[in-house]
Amino acid sequence: MEAHLIMEHTYVKFLTAFISAALILLAPEAYSRDTKHELSIQDAMQSATFKERLDPNIRFYFGNQKHPKVVRSFGNYSTNKKTNAFNKSDEEACQWVLLSALLTLQDRAKQEGANAVINIASYYKKNTFSSASLYECHAGAILSGVALKGDVVKLAK
């Protein structure tokens, strides 16, 4: 009888260890979603939150959008922002983190005495995606991220 209990106890320990190991190995897969989205810049920029938070004296030009002549260049700057994606749609989280990235570029422009950021491109994991109409966002189960780079400049009026 005692041998049977020892065998049963060993089996339970093995089964518990196996299930624990499987859960540890599989759990990251549940949280490591990294869905790439290419979303509308115009839709985001037209939202009330963007209009309220972005300074109208600092202009943003994405991709190869036409802009007035550059009077002075202050350099190329990048930003990599993340936001909590919990309980938000991917698009909602992506717009929120895009705003955060643009606010960082806006602050840099103000700091340098510039009035625009031109040639803005997505720069996720150092891969450039340049578009006049779309930005790249990566959304996960917990975090969403937008990375941008652009030239901080003073444009002719």
PDB file of C-alpha atoms in Angstrom:
ATOM      1  CA  MET A   1       0.000   0.000   0.000  1.00  0.00           C
ATOM      2  CA  GLU A   2       2.792   2.365   0.915  1.00  0.00           C
ATOM      3  CA  ALA A   3       4.512   1.798  -2.461  1.00  0.00           C
ATOM      4  CA  HIS A   4       1.285   2.762  -4.215  1.00  0.00           C
ATOM      5  CA  LEU A   5       1.135   6.054  -2.267  1.00  0.00           C
ATOM      6  CA  ILE A   6       4.763   6.808  -3.119  1.00  0.00           C
ATOM      7  CA  MET A   7       4.095   6.152  -6.818  1.00  0.00           C
ATOM      8  CA  GLU A   8       0.969   8.326  -6.730  1.00  0.00           C
ATOM      9  CA  HIS A   9       2.829  11.126  -4.930  1.00  0.00           C
ATOM     10  CA  THR A  10       5.669  10.951  -7.497  1.00  0.00           C
ATOM     11  CA  TYR A  11       3.150  11.063 -10.362  1.00  0.00           C
ATOM     12  CA  VAL A  12       1.403  14.115  -8.864  1.00  0.00           C
ATOM     13  CA  LYS A  13       4.747  15.898  -8.388  1.00  0.00           C
ATOM     14  CA  PHE A  14       5.752  15.094 -11.992  1.00  0.00           C
ATOM     15  CA  LEU A  15       2.407  16.243 -13.364  1.00  0.00           C
ATOM     16  CA  THR A  16       2.535  19.471 -11.321  1.00  0.00           C
ATOM     17  CA  ALA A  17       6.080  20.190 -12.508  1.00  0.00           C
ATOM     18  CA  PHE A  18       5.124  19.482 -16.129  1.00  0.00           C
ATOM     19  CA  ILE A  19       2.055  21.739 -16.031  1.00  0.00           C
ATOM     20  CA  SER A  20       4.019  24.505 -14.293  1.00  0.00           C
ATOM     21  CA  ALA A  21       6.780  24.344 -16.890  1.00  0.00           C
ATOM     22  CA  ALA A  22       4.242  24.419 -19.723  1.00  0.00           C
ATOM     23  CA  LEU A  23       2.506  27.455 -18.266  1.00  0.00           C
ATOM     24  CA  ILE A  24       5.787  29.288 -17.773  1.00  0.00           C
ATOM     25  CA  LEU A  25       6.801  28.584 -21.360  1.00  0.00           C
ATOM     26  CA  LEU A  26       3.422  29.474 -22.858  1.00  0.00           C
ATOM     27  CA  ALA A  27       2.529  32.513 -20.724  1.00  0.00           C
ATOM     28  CA  PRO A  28       4.823  34.959 -22.546  1.00  0.00           C
ATOM     29  CA  GLU A  29       3.068  34.072 -25.809  1.00  0.00           C
ATOM     30  CA  ALA A  30      -0.196  35.351 -24.384  1.00  0.00           C
ATOM     31  CA  TYR A  31       1.330  38.743 -23.587  1.00  0.00           C
ATOM     32  CA  SER A  32       3.878  39.192 -26.352  1.00  0.00           C
ATOM     33  CA  ARG A  33       1.469  40.193 -29.118  1.00  0.00           C
ATOM     34  CA  ASP A  34       3.115  42.757 -31.385  1.00  0.00           C
ATOM     35  CA  THR A  35       0.542  43.701 -33.987  1.00  0.00           C
ATOM     36  CA  LYS A  36       1.782  46.181 -36.579  1.00  0.00           C
ATOM     37  CA  HIS A  37      -0.719  48.868 -37.562  1.00  0.00           C
ATOM     38  CA  GLU A  38      -0.422  51.558 -40.217  1.00  0.00           C
ATOM     39  CA  LEU A  39      -2.951  54.173 -39.144  1.00  0.00           C
ATOM     40  CA  SER A  40      -4.193  57.472 -40.525  1.00  0.00           C
ATOM     41  CA  ILE A  41      -2.248  60.544 -39.440  1.00  0.00           C
ATOM     42  CA  GLN A  42      -5.121  62.801 -40.487  1.00  0.00           C
ATOM     43  CA  ASP A  43      -7.673  60.919 -38.355  1.00  0.00           C
ATOM     44  CA  ALA A  44      -5.446  61.343 -35.320  1.00  0.00           C
ATOM     45  CA  MET A  45      -4.581  65.000 -36.007  1.00  0.00           C
ATOM     46  CA  GLN A  46      -8.281  65.873 -36.432  1.00  0.00           C
ATOM     47  CA  SER A  47      -9.225  64.585 -32.986  1.00  0.00           C
ATOM     48  CA  ALA A  48     -10.153  67.098 -30.310  1.00  0.00           C
ATOM     49  CA  THR A  49      -7.391  65.831 -28.004  1.00  0.00           C
ATOM     50  CA  PHE A  50      -4.679  66.456 -30.611  1.00  0.00           C
ATOM     51  CA  LYS A  51      -6.039  69.918 -31.432  1.00  0.00           C
ATOM     52  CA  GLU A  52      -6.159  70.770 -27.735  1.00  0.00           C
ATOM     53  CA  ARG A  53      -2.694  69.461 -26.813  1.00  0.00           C
ATOM     54  CA  LEU A  54      -0.553  70.332 -29.845  1.00  0.00           C
ATOM     55  CA  ASP A  55       0.716  73.905 -30.150  1.00  0.00           C
ATOM     56  CA  PRO A  56      -0.570  75.414 -33.424  1.00  0.00           C
ATOM     57  CA  ASN A  57       2.695  77.393 -33.680  1.00  0.00           C
ATOM     58  CA  ILE A  58       4.654  74.170 -34.222  1.00  0.00           C
ATOM     59  CA  ARG A  59       3.812  72.465 -37.507  1.00  0.00           C
ATOM     60  CA  PHE A  60       4.286  68.799 -38.331  1.00  0.00           C
ATOM     61  CA  TYR A  61       5.067  67.474 -41.821  1.00  0.00           C
ATOM     62  CA  PHE A  62       5.072  63.715 -42.322  1.00  0.00           C
ATOM     63  CA  GLY A  63       6.972  61.863 -45.020  1.00  0.00           C
ATOM     64  CA  ASN A  64       7.534  63.985 -48.089  1.00  0.00           C
ATOM     65  CA  GLN A  65       4.749  66.517 -47.432  1.00  0.00           C
ATOM     66  CA  LYS A  66       5.478  69.870 -49.007  1.00  0.00           C
ATOM     67  CA  HIS A  67       6.451  72.631 -46.604  1.00  0.00           C
ATOM     68  CA  PRO A  68       7.790  76.190 -46.773  1.00  0.00           C
ATOM     69  CA  LYS A  69      11.516  76.741 -47.273  1.00  0.00           C
ATOM     70  CA  VAL A  70      13.787  75.698 -44.395  1.00  0.00           C
ATOM     71  CA  VAL A  71      15.505  78.768 -42.932  1.00  0.00           C
ATOM     72  CA  ARG A  72      17.486  76.883 -40.274  1.00  0.00           C
ATOM     73  CA  SER A  73      17.912  73.233 -39.319  1.00  0.00           C
ATOM     74  CA  PHE A  74      18.469  72.137 -35.723  1.00  0.00           C
ATOM     75  CA  GLY A  75      19.049  68.436 -36.359  1.00  0.00           C
ATOM     76  CA  ASN A  76      17.264  65.131 -36.583  1.00  0.00           C
ATOM     77  CA  TYR A  77      15.609  63.879 -33.406  1.00  0.00           C
ATOM     78  CA  SER A  78      13.836  60.678 -32.514  1.00  0.00           C
ATOM     79  CA  THR A  79      11.385  59.586 -29.865  1.00  0.00           C
ATOM     80  CA  ASN A  80      10.229  56.151 -28.780  1.00  0.00           C
ATOM     81  CA  LYS A  81       7.056  56.233 -26.702  1.00  0.00           C
ATOM     82  CA  LYS A  82       4.992  53.492 -25.106  1.00  0.00           C
ATOM     83  CA  THR A  83       1.575  53.618 -23.492  1.00  0.00           C
ATOM     84  CA  ASN A  84      -0.585  51.315 -21.451  1.00  0.00           C
ATOM     85  CA  ALA A  85      -2.829  49.458 -23.906  1.00  0.00           C
ATOM     86  CA  PHE A  86      -4.903  47.763 -21.231  1.00  0.00           C
ATOM     87  CA  ASN A  87      -8.645  48.199 -21.769  1.00  0.00           C
ATOM     88  CA  LYS A  88      -8.111  50.287 -24.947  1.00  0.00           C
ATOM     89  CA  SER A  89      -8.639  49.385 -28.572  1.00  0.00           C
ATOM     90  CA  ASP A  90      -5.429  49.171 -30.595  1.00  0.00           C
ATOM     91  CA  GLU A  91      -6.360  52.327 -32.518  1.00  0.00           C
ATOM     92  CA  GLU A  92      -7.147  54.254 -29.337  1.00  0.00           C
ATOM     93  CA  ALA A  93      -3.853  53.229 -27.706  1.00  0.00           C
ATOM     94  CA  CYS A  94      -1.940  54.001 -30.913  1.00  0.00           C
ATOM     95  CA  GLN A  95      -3.426  57.495 -31.206  1.00  0.00           C
ATOM     96  CA  TRP A  96      -2.619  58.174 -27.563  1.00  0.00           C
ATOM     97  CA  VAL A  97       1.015  57.126 -27.968  1.00  0.00           C
ATOM     98  CA  LEU A  98       1.316  59.043 -31.285  1.00  0.00           C
ATOM     99  CA  LEU A  99       0.250  62.165 -29.409  1.00  0.00           C
ATOM    100  CA  SER A 100       2.902  61.495 -26.774  1.00  0.00           C
ATOM    101  CA  ALA A 101       5.589  61.132 -29.455  1.00  0.00           C
ATOM    102  CA  LEU A 102       4.492  64.339 -31.211  1.00  0.00           C
ATOM    103  CA  LEU A 103       4.494  66.226 -27.904  1.00  0.00           C
ATOM    104  CA  THR A 104       8.106  65.140 -27.381  1.00  0.00           C
ATOM    105  CA  LEU A 105       9.074  66.402 -30.854  1.00  0.00           C
ATOM    106  CA  GLN A 106       7.099  69.600 -30.206  1.00  0.00           C
ATOM    107  CA  ASP A 107       8.986  70.182 -26.945  1.00  0.00           C
ATOM    108  CA  ARG A 108      12.295  69.696 -28.779  1.00  0.00           C
ATOM    109  CA  ALA A 109      11.243  72.194 -31.459  1.00  0.00           C
ATOM    110  CA  LYS A 110      10.321  74.775 -28.804  1.00  0.00           C
ATOM    111  CA  GLN A 111      13.579  74.155 -26.950  1.00  0.00           C
ATOM    112  CA  GLU A 112      15.571  74.781 -30.144  1.00  0.00           C
ATOM    113  CA  GLY A 113      13.552  77.851 -31.205  1.00  0.00           C
ATOM    114  CA  ALA A 114      12.107  75.992 -34.216  1.00  0.00           C
ATOM    115  CA  ASN A 115       8.606  76.229 -35.636  1.00  0.00           C
ATOM    116  CA  ALA A 116       8.272  72.849 -37.361  1.00  0.00           C
ATOM    117  CA  VAL A 117       9.266  69.216 -37.527  1.00  0.00           C
ATOM    118  CA  ILE A 118       9.605  67.933 -41.101  1.00  0.00           C
ATOM    119  CA  ASN A 119      10.317  64.573 -42.724  1.00  0.00           C
ATOM    120  CA  ILE A 120       8.631  62.795 -39.819  1.00  0.00           C
ATOM    121  CA  ALA A 121       8.865  59.036 -40.248  1.00  0.00           C
ATOM    122  CA  SER A 122       8.033  56.055 -38.097  1.00  0.00           C
ATOM    123  CA  TYR A 123      11.210  54.485 -36.746  1.00  0.00           C
ATOM    124  CA  TYR A 124      10.175  51.257 -35.020  1.00  0.00           C
ATOM    125  CA  LYS A 125      13.166  49.116 -33.994  1.00  0.00           C
ATOM    126  CA  LYS A 126      15.302  51.388 -36.219  1.00  0.00           C
ATOM    127  CA  ASN A 127      13.283  50.441 -39.318  1.00  0.00           C
ATOM    128  CA  THR A 128      12.067  53.529 -41.161  1.00  0.00           C
ATOM    129  CA  PHE A 129       8.508  53.725 -42.489  1.00  0.00           C
ATOM    130  CA  SER A 130       7.899  57.071 -44.183  1.00  0.00           C
ATOM    131  CA  SER A 131       4.464  58.168 -45.336  1.00  0.00           C
ATOM    132  CA  ALA A 132       2.599  61.451 -45.699  1.00  0.00           C
ATOM    133  CA  SER A 133      -0.668  59.795 -44.634  1.00  0.00           C
ATOM    134  CA  LEU A 134       0.124  56.859 -42.308  1.00  0.00           C
ATOM    135  CA  TYR A 135       2.109  56.225 -39.143  1.00  0.00           C
ATOM    136  CA  GLU A 136       3.287  52.888 -37.780  1.00  0.00           C
ATOM    137  CA  CYS A 137       2.231  51.659 -34.364  1.00  0.00           C
ATOM    138  CA  HIS A 138       2.874  48.333 -32.669  1.00  0.00           C
ATOM    139  CA  ALA A 139       0.187  47.170 -30.264  1.00  0.00           C
ATOM    140  CA  GLY A 140       0.475  44.442 -27.674  1.00  0.00           C
ATOM    141  CA  ALA A 141      -1.727  43.075 -24.935  1.00  0.00           C
ATOM    142  CA  ILE A 142      -0.159  45.393 -22.362  1.00  0.00           C
ATOM    143  CA  LEU A 143       1.739  48.132 -24.236  1.00  0.00           C
ATOM    144  CA  SER A 144       1.504  50.013 -27.524  1.00  0.00           C
ATOM    145  CA  GLY A 145       4.402  51.908 -29.026  1.00  0.00           C
ATOM    146  CA  VAL A 146       5.190  54.568 -31.595  1.00  0.00           C
ATOM    147  CA  ALA A 147       8.704  55.627 -32.535  1.00  0.00           C
ATOM    148  CA  LEU A 148       9.205  58.700 -34.710  1.00  0.00           C
ATOM    149  CA  LYS A 149      12.120  60.642 -36.101  1.00  0.00           C
ATOM    150  CA  GLY A 150      12.074  64.010 -37.790  1.00  0.00           C
ATOM    151  CA  ASP A 151      14.059  67.136 -38.634  1.00  0.00           C
ATOM    152  CA  VAL A 152      13.523  70.060 -36.269  1.00  0.00           C
ATOM    153  CA  VAL A 153      13.627  73.251 -38.348  1.00  0.00           C
ATOM    154  CA  LYS A 154      12.648  76.868 -38.633  1.00  0.00           C
ATOM    155  CA  LEU A 155      10.526  77.394 -41.741  1.00  0.00           C
ATOM    156  CA  ALA A 156      10.034  80.616 -43.683  1.00  0.00           C
ATOM    157  CA  LYS A 157       6.680  82.207 -42.981  1.00  0.00           C
TER     158      LYS A 157
END
